[in-house]
Amino acid sequence: RDLAIIGTIQLVALVWGTWLVYGQRTAAVVFAAGRFQTLSIEQVADAGERAVKMVADAASHPPYFMVSLPADGKKRFKLIAETAGSGVPMSMRGDLYQPIDAGNRMEILESAIDIGQRVEGFEDDRATLDAFLARHGGSAADYGFVPLSARYRFLLLGLSRKDASVVGALDIRPTVRIAPPPAAGGETK
């Protein structure tokens, strides 16, 4: 009887843990406010019925979307101010989701960071970039590197400049760091 109780408790814990992990997997990746953001199933549900439907109807998983802002400057500012005032991140505005297509890809690539400046003075980041280029070919100019905020880390998402398709991710923090000053050749003052 004791073994049956222990086995039942372990089985319940296994099912519960599996359900939690499944619910936290990346369900969608949304471009908003100059960066990509991963969303879990719960976050997609919180983004609204339109977001849930778009994820369910997507041909690839996780699907990539972008938040479409009005072209009119006043309307854009008003929408951004309303969203900021509501406390809801722009990436959670499912009513504004659009599939990424040829018409809006350039907007995403305009948010790419200057990778040369970002890796300057950081050998580990330069090595990561060099490995990416060796794996995918071409030069850094062939790719746009856009920040990606995942649940537990920040990365750079490498996009092809030809069609803005996702090529891969670089384990490089997107923020610009200040390189340490070069050694002064042993001089001390």
PDB file of C-alpha atoms in Angstrom:
ATOM      1  CA  ARG A   1       0.000   0.000   0.000  1.00  0.00           C
ATOM      2  CA  ASP A   2       2.838   2.432   0.819  1.00  0.00           C
ATOM      3  CA  LEU A   3       4.488   1.819  -2.551  1.00  0.00           C
ATOM      4  CA  ALA A   4       1.184   2.432  -4.338  1.00  0.00           C
ATOM      5  CA  ILE A   5       0.795   5.793  -2.575  1.00  0.00           C
ATOM      6  CA  ILE A   6       4.390   6.799  -3.388  1.00  0.00           C
ATOM      7  CA  GLY A   7       3.963   5.712  -7.015  1.00  0.00           C
ATOM      8  CA  THR A   8       0.716   7.678  -7.334  1.00  0.00           C
ATOM      9  CA  ILE A   9       2.311  10.819  -5.893  1.00  0.00           C
ATOM     10  CA  GLN A  10       5.257  10.506  -8.283  1.00  0.00           C
ATOM     11  CA  LEU A  11       2.961   9.969 -11.263  1.00  0.00           C
ATOM     12  CA  VAL A  12       0.894  13.032 -10.338  1.00  0.00           C
ATOM     13  CA  ALA A  13       4.084  15.093  -9.954  1.00  0.00           C
ATOM     14  CA  LEU A  14       5.342  13.900 -13.361  1.00  0.00           C
ATOM     15  CA  VAL A  15       2.059  14.777 -15.096  1.00  0.00           C
ATOM     16  CA  TRP A  16       1.898  18.155 -13.366  1.00  0.00           C
ATOM     17  CA  GLY A  17       5.522  18.982 -14.264  1.00  0.00           C
ATOM     18  CA  THR A  18       5.009  17.951 -17.883  1.00  0.00           C
ATOM     19  CA  TRP A  19       1.897  20.123 -18.095  1.00  0.00           C
ATOM     20  CA  LEU A  20       3.800  23.126 -16.653  1.00  0.00           C
ATOM     21  CA  VAL A  21       6.688  22.742 -19.088  1.00  0.00           C
ATOM     22  CA  TYR A  22       4.302  22.346 -22.022  1.00  0.00           C
ATOM     23  CA  GLY A  23       2.460  25.513 -21.046  1.00  0.00           C
ATOM     24  CA  GLN A  24       5.660  27.560 -20.886  1.00  0.00           C
ATOM     25  CA  ARG A  25       7.090  26.616 -24.275  1.00  0.00           C
ATOM     26  CA  THR A  26       7.383  29.358 -26.891  1.00  0.00           C
ATOM     27  CA  ALA A  27       4.048  29.624 -28.699  1.00  0.00           C
ATOM     28  CA  ALA A  28       4.801  32.761 -30.757  1.00  0.00           C
ATOM     29  CA  VAL A  29       7.522  35.319 -31.429  1.00  0.00           C
ATOM     30  CA  VAL A  30       6.328  38.912 -31.810  1.00  0.00           C
ATOM     31  CA  PHE A  31       8.225  41.915 -33.166  1.00  0.00           C
ATOM     32  CA  ALA A  32       7.255  45.097 -31.325  1.00  0.00           C
ATOM     33  CA  ALA A  33       9.057  48.243 -30.231  1.00  0.00           C
ATOM     34  CA  GLY A  34      12.246  47.389 -32.104  1.00  0.00           C
ATOM     35  CA  ARG A  35      12.754  43.864 -30.785  1.00  0.00           C
ATOM     36  CA  PHE A  36      11.386  40.353 -30.894  1.00  0.00           C
ATOM     37  CA  GLN A  37       9.695  38.908 -27.814  1.00  0.00           C
ATOM     38  CA  THR A  38       8.864  35.255 -27.181  1.00  0.00           C
ATOM     39  CA  LEU A  39       5.400  34.509 -25.824  1.00  0.00           C
ATOM     40  CA  SER A  40       4.197  31.413 -23.991  1.00  0.00           C
ATOM     41  CA  ILE A  41       0.771  29.856 -24.533  1.00  0.00           C
ATOM     42  CA  GLU A  42      -0.542  31.734 -21.489  1.00  0.00           C
ATOM     43  CA  GLN A  43       0.775  35.039 -22.821  1.00  0.00           C
ATOM     44  CA  VAL A  44      -0.781  34.414 -26.239  1.00  0.00           C
ATOM     45  CA  ALA A  45      -4.119  33.771 -24.504  1.00  0.00           C
ATOM     46  CA  ASP A  46      -3.692  37.029 -22.573  1.00  0.00           C
ATOM     47  CA  ALA A  47      -3.004  38.847 -25.867  1.00  0.00           C
ATOM     48  CA  GLY A  48      -6.557  38.115 -26.992  1.00  0.00           C
ATOM     49  CA  GLU A  49      -8.697  35.913 -29.178  1.00  0.00           C
ATOM     50  CA  ARG A  50      -7.173  37.226 -32.420  1.00  0.00           C
ATOM     51  CA  ALA A  51      -3.685  36.229 -31.246  1.00  0.00           C
ATOM     52  CA  VAL A  52      -4.894  32.750 -30.249  1.00  0.00           C
ATOM     53  CA  LYS A  53      -6.511  32.276 -33.663  1.00  0.00           C
ATOM     54  CA  MET A  54      -3.405  33.489 -35.517  1.00  0.00           C
ATOM     55  CA  VAL A  55      -1.187  31.050 -33.593  1.00  0.00           C
ATOM     56  CA  ALA A  56      -3.614  28.174 -34.201  1.00  0.00           C
ATOM     57  CA  ASP A  57      -3.789  28.951 -37.936  1.00  0.00           C
ATOM     58  CA  ALA A  58      -0.027  29.414 -38.396  1.00  0.00           C
ATOM     59  CA  ALA A  59       1.780  27.168 -40.875  1.00  0.00           C
ATOM     60  CA  SER A  60       5.023  27.080 -38.848  1.00  0.00           C
ATOM     61  CA  HIS A  61       5.684  26.891 -35.137  1.00  0.00           C
ATOM     62  CA  PRO A  62       6.493  29.046 -33.406  1.00  0.00           C
ATOM     63  CA  PRO A  63       4.927  31.604 -35.721  1.00  0.00           C
ATOM     64  CA  TYR A  64       6.461  35.051 -36.128  1.00  0.00           C
ATOM     65  CA  PHE A  65       4.239  38.147 -36.032  1.00  0.00           C
ATOM     66  CA  MET A  66       4.758  41.853 -35.758  1.00  0.00           C
ATOM     67  CA  VAL A  67       2.737  44.585 -34.100  1.00  0.00           C
ATOM     68  CA  SER A  68       1.444  46.851 -36.828  1.00  0.00           C
ATOM     69  CA  LEU A  69       1.422  50.521 -35.874  1.00  0.00           C
ATOM     70  CA  PRO A  70      -0.440  53.245 -37.803  1.00  0.00           C
ATOM     71  CA  ALA A  71       1.580  55.103 -40.432  1.00  0.00           C
ATOM     72  CA  ASP A  72       0.133  58.438 -39.300  1.00  0.00           C
ATOM     73  CA  GLY A  73       2.491  59.928 -36.691  1.00  0.00           C
ATOM     74  CA  LYS A  74      -0.262  61.319 -34.448  1.00  0.00           C
ATOM     75  CA  LYS A  75      -2.209  58.058 -34.432  1.00  0.00           C
ATOM     76  CA  ARG A  76       1.000  56.117 -33.783  1.00  0.00           C
ATOM     77  CA  PHE A  77       1.942  58.351 -30.848  1.00  0.00           C
ATOM     78  CA  LYS A  78      -1.574  58.112 -29.405  1.00  0.00           C
ATOM     79  CA  LEU A  79      -1.550  54.304 -29.637  1.00  0.00           C
ATOM     80  CA  ILE A  80       1.896  54.055 -28.035  1.00  0.00           C
ATOM     81  CA  ALA A  81       0.858  56.414 -25.219  1.00  0.00           C
ATOM     82  CA  GLU A  82      -2.373  54.466 -24.590  1.00  0.00           C
ATOM     83  CA  THR A  83      -0.497  51.173 -24.526  1.00  0.00           C
ATOM     84  CA  ALA A  84       2.177  52.530 -22.185  1.00  0.00           C
ATOM     85  CA  GLY A  85      -0.487  53.992 -19.908  1.00  0.00           C
ATOM     86  CA  SER A  86      -2.354  50.691 -19.721  1.00  0.00           C
ATOM     87  CA  GLY A  87       0.715  48.811 -18.495  1.00  0.00           C
ATOM     88  CA  VAL A  88       0.309  46.221 -21.260  1.00  0.00           C
ATOM     89  CA  PRO A  89       3.498  45.659 -23.266  1.00  0.00           C
ATOM     90  CA  MET A  90       3.202  46.377 -26.983  1.00  0.00           C
ATOM     91  CA  SER A  91       4.064  42.720 -27.695  1.00  0.00           C
ATOM     92  CA  MET A  92       0.830  41.697 -25.931  1.00  0.00           C
ATOM     93  CA  ARG A  93      -1.416  43.753 -28.219  1.00  0.00           C
ATOM     94  CA  GLY A  94      -2.844  40.805 -30.160  1.00  0.00           C
ATOM     95  CA  ASP A  95      -5.357  43.087 -31.864  1.00  0.00           C
ATOM     96  CA  LEU A  96      -2.422  44.665 -33.729  1.00  0.00           C
ATOM     97  CA  TYR A  97      -0.651  41.448 -34.802  1.00  0.00           C
ATOM     98  CA  GLN A  98       0.182  41.049 -38.461  1.00  0.00           C
ATOM     99  CA  PRO A  99       1.985  38.179 -40.172  1.00  0.00           C
ATOM    100  CA  ILE A 100       5.482  39.118 -41.273  1.00  0.00           C
ATOM    101  CA  ASP A 101       5.486  39.478 -45.051  1.00  0.00           C
ATOM    102  CA  ALA A 102       7.275  41.270 -47.881  1.00  0.00           C
ATOM    103  CA  GLY A 103       5.429  44.505 -47.067  1.00  0.00           C
ATOM    104  CA  ASN A 104       6.644  44.882 -43.490  1.00  0.00           C
ATOM    105  CA  ARG A 105      10.008  43.090 -43.415  1.00  0.00           C
ATOM    106  CA  MET A 106      12.004  46.249 -44.041  1.00  0.00           C
ATOM    107  CA  GLU A 107      10.577  47.800 -40.869  1.00  0.00           C
ATOM    108  CA  ILE A 108      12.048  44.910 -38.909  1.00  0.00           C
ATOM    109  CA  LEU A 109      15.440  45.149 -40.608  1.00  0.00           C
ATOM    110  CA  GLU A 110      15.544  48.886 -39.817  1.00  0.00           C
ATOM    111  CA  SER A 111      15.710  47.881 -36.133  1.00  0.00           C
ATOM    112  CA  ALA A 112      18.896  45.857 -36.642  1.00  0.00           C
ATOM    113  CA  ILE A 113      21.824  46.871 -34.492  1.00  0.00           C
ATOM    114  CA  ASP A 114      25.321  47.645 -35.757  1.00  0.00           C
ATOM    115  CA  ILE A 115      26.924  44.278 -35.051  1.00  0.00           C
ATOM    116  CA  GLY A 116      30.423  45.553 -35.815  1.00  0.00           C
ATOM    117  CA  GLN A 117      30.137  48.189 -33.111  1.00  0.00           C
ATOM    118  CA  ARG A 118      28.536  45.699 -30.726  1.00  0.00           C
ATOM    119  CA  VAL A 119      31.342  43.113 -30.894  1.00  0.00           C
ATOM    120  CA  GLU A 120      34.216  45.601 -31.071  1.00  0.00           C
ATOM    121  CA  GLY A 121      36.615  44.938 -28.213  1.00  0.00           C
ATOM    122  CA  PHE A 122      34.892  41.735 -27.081  1.00  0.00           C
ATOM    123  CA  GLU A 123      36.691  38.655 -28.330  1.00  0.00           C
ATOM    124  CA  ASP A 124      34.058  36.204 -27.065  1.00  0.00           C
ATOM    125  CA  ASP A 125      31.286  38.046 -28.932  1.00  0.00           C
ATOM    126  CA  ARG A 126      33.481  38.354 -32.041  1.00  0.00           C
ATOM    127  CA  ALA A 127      34.075  34.583 -31.909  1.00  0.00           C
ATOM    128  CA  THR A 128      30.312  33.973 -31.619  1.00  0.00           C
ATOM    129  CA  LEU A 129      29.683  36.183 -34.657  1.00  0.00           C
ATOM    130  CA  ASP A 130      32.485  34.489 -36.621  1.00  0.00           C
ATOM    131  CA  ALA A 131      31.018  31.048 -35.822  1.00  0.00           C
ATOM    132  CA  PHE A 132      27.581  32.238 -37.000  1.00  0.00           C
ATOM    133  CA  LEU A 133      29.065  33.522 -40.263  1.00  0.00           C
ATOM    134  CA  ALA A 134      31.049  30.309 -40.793  1.00  0.00           C
ATOM    135  CA  ARG A 135      27.920  28.236 -40.253  1.00  0.00           C
ATOM    136  CA  HIS A 136      25.621  30.343 -42.486  1.00  0.00           C
ATOM    137  CA  GLY A 137      28.065  31.907 -44.958  1.00  0.00           C
ATOM    138  CA  GLY A 138      28.399  35.463 -46.188  1.00  0.00           C
ATOM    139  CA  SER A 139      29.471  38.502 -44.241  1.00  0.00           C
ATOM    140  CA  ALA A 140      27.886  40.382 -41.349  1.00  0.00           C
ATOM    141  CA  ALA A 141      26.454  42.870 -43.871  1.00  0.00           C
ATOM    142  CA  ASP A 142      24.276  40.063 -45.307  1.00  0.00           C
ATOM    143  CA  TYR A 143      22.349  39.813 -42.047  1.00  0.00           C
ATOM    144  CA  GLY A 144      20.345  42.090 -39.811  1.00  0.00           C
ATOM    145  CA  PHE A 145      20.767  41.386 -36.096  1.00  0.00           C
ATOM    146  CA  VAL A 146      17.656  42.277 -34.117  1.00  0.00           C
ATOM    147  CA  PRO A 147      17.319  41.949 -30.324  1.00  0.00           C
ATOM    148  CA  LEU A 148      15.309  38.974 -29.066  1.00  0.00           C
ATOM    149  CA  SER A 149      13.961  38.845 -25.517  1.00  0.00           C
ATOM    150  CA  ALA A 150      13.328  35.265 -24.501  1.00  0.00           C
ATOM    151  CA  ARG A 151      12.060  34.138 -21.131  1.00  0.00           C
ATOM    152  CA  TYR A 152      15.464  33.768 -19.463  1.00  0.00           C
ATOM    153  CA  ARG A 153      17.919  35.497 -21.771  1.00  0.00           C
ATOM    154  CA  PHE A 154      18.521  38.167 -24.343  1.00  0.00           C
ATOM    155  CA  LEU A 155      19.934  37.214 -27.739  1.00  0.00           C
ATOM    156  CA  LEU A 156      20.380  38.588 -31.205  1.00  0.00           C
ATOM    157  CA  LEU A 157      18.240  37.070 -33.920  1.00  0.00           C
ATOM    158  CA  GLY A 158      20.056  36.888 -37.262  1.00  0.00           C
ATOM    159  CA  LEU A 159      17.798  37.742 -40.214  1.00  0.00           C
ATOM    160  CA  SER A 160      18.645  37.518 -43.892  1.00  0.00           C
ATOM    161  CA  ARG A 161      18.755  40.976 -45.473  1.00  0.00           C
ATOM    162  CA  LYS A 162      17.308  39.461 -48.680  1.00  0.00           C
ATOM    163  CA  ASP A 163      13.945  38.398 -47.288  1.00  0.00           C
ATOM    164  CA  ALA A 164      14.120  38.963 -43.488  1.00  0.00           C
ATOM    165  CA  SER A 165      13.828  35.226 -42.871  1.00  0.00           C
ATOM    166  CA  VAL A 166      15.190  33.959 -39.561  1.00  0.00           C
ATOM    167  CA  VAL A 167      18.622  32.409 -40.066  1.00  0.00           C
ATOM    168  CA  GLY A 168      19.655  31.760 -36.474  1.00  0.00           C
ATOM    169  CA  ALA A 169      20.335  33.262 -33.075  1.00  0.00           C
ATOM    170  CA  LEU A 170      23.548  34.552 -31.579  1.00  0.00           C
ATOM    171  CA  ASP A 171      24.231  34.209 -27.877  1.00  0.00           C
ATOM    172  CA  ILE A 172      25.232  37.848 -27.655  1.00  0.00           C
ATOM    173  CA  ARG A 173      23.453  40.333 -25.424  1.00  0.00           C
ATOM    174  CA  PRO A 174      21.929  43.015 -27.657  1.00  0.00           C
ATOM    175  CA  THR A 175      22.913  45.950 -25.458  1.00  0.00           C
ATOM    176  CA  VAL A 176      26.028  47.868 -26.361  1.00  0.00           C
ATOM    177  CA  ARG A 177      28.753  47.268 -23.818  1.00  0.00           C
ATOM    178  CA  ILE A 178      31.725  49.503 -23.202  1.00  0.00           C
ATOM    179  CA  ALA A 179      34.969  47.745 -24.004  1.00  0.00           C
ATOM    180  CA  PRO A 180      37.718  47.887 -21.418  1.00  0.00           C
ATOM    181  CA  PRO A 181      40.497  50.309 -22.277  1.00  0.00           C
ATOM    182  CA  PRO A 182      43.522  48.763 -23.983  1.00  0.00           C
ATOM    183  CA  ALA A 183      46.479  47.903 -21.787  1.00  0.00           C
ATOM    184  CA  ALA A 184      48.870  50.827 -21.461  1.00  0.00           C
ATOM    185  CA  GLY A 185      51.912  48.668 -22.149  1.00  0.00           C
ATOM    186  CA  GLY A 186      52.762  48.175 -18.513  1.00  0.00           C
ATOM    187  CA  GLU A 187      52.984  51.871 -17.706  1.00  0.00           C
ATOM    188  CA  THR A 188      51.601  52.854 -14.326  1.00  0.00           C
ATOM    189  CA  LYS A 189      51.016  56.314 -12.995  1.00  0.00           C
TER     190      LYS A 189
END
